[in-house]
Amino acid sequence: MKKFTFLLIVFFCSISYVIAADWNFAVVCESGQTLYCKICTDSTISLTYPAYFSSNTDTFYKGYDRPTGDLIIPETVMNQGKVYYVEGVESYAFSHCSQLKTVQFPNNNKFTRIGMGAFLGCRNLERVKLSQRTTYLAATIFKNCTAISSIEK
């Protein structure tokens, strides 16, 4: 019985945690990438990742295309005839999108935050243009983004 209990404890301690995907709709932005949107209020959304969050960051886009190239985050997106302002980027939203080259954030009053590790491990990300209105920049936003040569505001 002691051996069974020990094995059961080892099994549960070794399982990676998984949280269900948390997005409401997807849109294709002007720069051609599919963005996954989480409704925050009646008029705002934040951008998130499409798959499942787990301790293995490679699963964030499992079964989905990762954004590549030059990403221009729009000021607004439309879903079922309703316009939503983009208010931020969720934690890990673009994590390990290793083929992103540049990111430009909207420069409006609604876009205010970028979550922890939002671009973690985007190893080919070279240039970033932040919004002048962004008031919250979490830790490790650009951690392991080794190619960054320019961050503008």
CSV table of C-alpha atoms in Angstrom, one decimal:
chain,number,residue,atom,x,y,z
A,1,MET,CA,0.0,0.0,0.0
A,2,LYS,CA,2.9,2.4,0.8
A,3,LYS,CA,4.4,1.8,-2.6
A,4,PHE,CA,1.1,2.5,-4.4
A,5,THR,CA,0.6,5.7,-2.4
A,6,PHE,CA,4.2,6.8,-3.2
A,7,LEU,CA,3.6,6.1,-6.9
A,8,LEU,CA,0.4,8.0,-6.9
A,9,ILE,CA,2.0,11.0,-5.3
A,10,VAL,CA,4.9,10.9,-7.9
A,11,PHE,CA,2.4,10.7,-10.7
A,12,PHE,CA,0.4,13.7,-9.6
A,13,CYS,CA,3.5,15.8,-9.0
A,14,SER,CA,4.8,15.1,-12.5
A,15,ILE,CA,1.7,16.2,-14.4
A,16,SER,CA,2.0,19.5,-16.3
A,17,TYR,CA,-0.8,21.9,-15.5
A,18,VAL,CA,-3.2,22.8,-18.3
A,19,ILE,CA,-5.7,25.6,-18.5
A,20,ALA,CA,-8.4,25.7,-21.2
A,21,ALA,CA,-8.0,28.3,-23.9
A,22,ASP,CA,-9.7,31.6,-23.1
A,23,TRP,CA,-10.6,33.4,-26.3
A,24,ASN,CA,-14.0,34.4,-27.7
A,25,PHE,CA,-13.3,35.1,-31.4
A,26,ALA,CA,-10.5,35.3,-34.0
A,27,VAL,CA,-9.9,38.0,-36.6
A,28,VAL,CA,-7.4,38.5,-39.4
A,29,CYS,CA,-5.6,41.8,-39.0
A,30,GLU,CA,-4.5,44.2,-41.7
A,31,SER,CA,-0.9,42.7,-41.6
A,32,GLY,CA,-2.4,39.3,-42.3
A,33,GLN,CA,-2.0,37.4,-39.0
A,34,THR,CA,-4.8,35.8,-37.2
A,35,LEU,CA,-5.4,37.4,-33.8
A,36,TYR,CA,-7.3,35.7,-30.9
A,37,CYS,CA,-9.5,38.0,-28.9
A,38,LYS,CA,-10.8,37.8,-25.4
A,39,ILE,CA,-13.7,40.1,-24.6
A,40,CYS,CA,-12.9,42.3,-21.6
A,41,THR,CA,-15.8,44.8,-21.6
A,42,ASP,CA,-18.8,45.6,-23.8
A,43,SER,CA,-16.4,47.6,-26.0
A,44,THR,CA,-12.9,46.2,-25.5
A,45,ILE,CA,-10.9,43.1,-26.1
A,46,SER,CA,-7.4,41.9,-25.3
A,47,LEU,CA,-5.3,39.7,-27.5
A,48,THR,CA,-4.4,36.2,-26.2
A,49,TYR,CA,-3.1,32.8,-27.4
A,50,PRO,CA,-5.4,30.3,-29.1
A,51,ALA,CA,-4.7,26.9,-27.6
A,52,TYR,CA,-4.1,25.8,-24.1
A,53,PHE,CA,-1.9,27.2,-21.4
A,54,SER,CA,0.4,24.7,-19.8
A,55,SER,CA,3.8,24.5,-18.3
A,56,ASN,CA,5.1,23.7,-21.8
A,57,THR,CA,5.0,27.0,-23.7
A,58,ASP,CA,5.2,25.2,-27.1
A,59,THR,CA,1.5,24.3,-26.7
A,60,PHE,CA,0.2,27.9,-26.8
A,61,TYR,CA,-0.3,27.6,-30.6
A,62,LYS,CA,-0.6,23.8,-30.9
A,63,GLY,CA,-2.8,23.3,-34.0
A,64,TYR,CA,-2.8,27.0,-34.9
A,65,ASP,CA,-0.6,29.1,-37.1
A,66,ARG,CA,1.8,31.3,-35.2
A,67,PRO,CA,1.9,35.0,-36.3
A,68,THR,CA,5.0,35.7,-38.5
A,69,GLY,CA,6.7,38.7,-40.1
A,70,ASP,CA,5.6,42.2,-39.3
A,71,LEU,CA,2.7,42.4,-36.9
A,72,ILE,CA,0.6,45.6,-36.7
A,73,ILE,CA,-1.8,45.3,-33.8
A,74,PRO,CA,-5.0,47.2,-34.8
A,75,GLU,CA,-6.7,49.9,-32.8
A,76,THR,CA,-10.1,48.1,-33.3
A,77,VAL,CA,-11.4,44.8,-34.4
A,78,MET,CA,-14.9,43.8,-35.6
A,79,ASN,CA,-16.9,40.7,-34.6
A,80,GLN,CA,-20.5,40.1,-35.8
A,81,GLY,CA,-20.9,43.7,-36.7
A,82,LYS,CA,-19.7,45.1,-33.4
A,83,VAL,CA,-16.5,47.1,-33.0
A,84,TYR,CA,-14.1,46.4,-30.1
A,85,TYR,CA,-11.1,48.5,-29.1
A,86,VAL,CA,-7.9,46.5,-28.5
A,87,GLU,CA,-7.0,47.4,-24.9
A,88,GLY,CA,-4.0,45.2,-24.4
A,89,VAL,CA,-2.0,42.0,-24.9
A,90,GLU,CA,-2.5,39.1,-22.4
A,91,SER,CA,0.4,37.3,-20.8
A,92,TYR,CA,2.1,34.9,-23.1
A,93,ALA,CA,-0.2,35.9,-26.1
A,94,PHE,CA,2.6,35.7,-28.6
A,95,SER,CA,5.1,33.6,-26.7
A,96,HIS,CA,7.5,31.7,-28.8
A,97,CYS,CA,6.2,33.1,-32.1
A,98,SER,CA,9.8,32.8,-33.3
A,99,GLN,CA,9.2,34.1,-36.9
A,100,LEU,CA,7.9,37.5,-35.8
A,101,LYS,CA,10.2,40.3,-37.1
A,102,THR,CA,8.5,43.5,-35.9
A,103,VAL,CA,5.6,44.5,-33.7
A,104,GLN,CA,3.7,47.8,-33.8
A,105,PHE,CA,1.1,48.6,-31.1
A,106,PRO,CA,-1.9,50.9,-31.6
A,107,ASN,CA,-1.4,54.5,-30.4
A,108,ASN,CA,-4.8,55.3,-28.9
A,109,ASN,CA,-6.3,56.0,-25.5
A,110,LYS,CA,-7.7,52.4,-25.1
A,111,PHE,CA,-4.5,50.4,-25.5
A,112,THR,CA,-2.9,50.5,-22.1
A,113,ARG,CA,-1.2,47.2,-21.1
A,114,ILE,CA,1.1,44.4,-22.2
A,115,GLY,CA,1.1,41.2,-20.0
A,116,MET,CA,3.9,39.2,-18.6
A,117,GLY,CA,6.0,37.2,-21.2
A,118,ALA,CA,3.7,38.5,-24.0
A,119,PHE,CA,6.6,38.0,-26.5
A,120,LEU,CA,8.7,35.6,-24.5
A,121,GLY,CA,11.1,33.7,-26.7
A,122,CYS,CA,10.4,35.5,-30.0
A,123,ARG,CA,14.0,35.0,-30.9
A,124,ASN,CA,13.8,36.8,-34.4
A,125,LEU,CA,11.9,39.9,-33.1
A,126,GLU,CA,14.0,42.8,-34.2
A,127,ARG,CA,11.9,46.0,-33.8
A,128,VAL,CA,9.1,47.1,-31.5
A,129,LYS,CA,7.1,50.2,-31.6
A,130,LEU,CA,5.2,50.7,-28.3
A,131,SER,CA,2.0,52.7,-27.8
A,132,GLN,CA,2.6,56.1,-26.1
A,133,ARG,CA,-0.5,55.4,-24.1
A,134,THR,CA,0.7,52.1,-22.6
A,135,THR,CA,0.7,52.4,-18.8
A,136,TYR,CA,1.3,48.8,-17.7
A,137,LEU,CA,4.3,46.9,-18.9
A,138,ALA,CA,4.6,43.6,-17.1
A,139,ALA,CA,7.9,41.7,-16.4
A,140,THR,CA,9.6,39.6,-19.0
A,141,ILE,CA,7.6,40.9,-21.9
A,142,PHE,CA,10.6,40.5,-24.3
A,143,LYS,CA,12.6,37.9,-22.4
A,144,ASN,CA,14.8,35.7,-24.7
A,145,CYS,CA,14.1,38.0,-27.6
A,146,THR,CA,17.8,38.1,-28.6
A,147,ALA,CA,17.5,39.9,-31.9
A,148,ILE,CA,15.8,43.1,-30.7
A,149,SER,CA,17.8,46.1,-31.9
A,150,SER,CA,15.1,48.8,-31.4
A,151,ILE,CA,12.3,49.6,-29.0
A,152,GLU,CA,10.6,52.9,-29.7
A,153,LYS,CA,7.8,54.7,-28.0
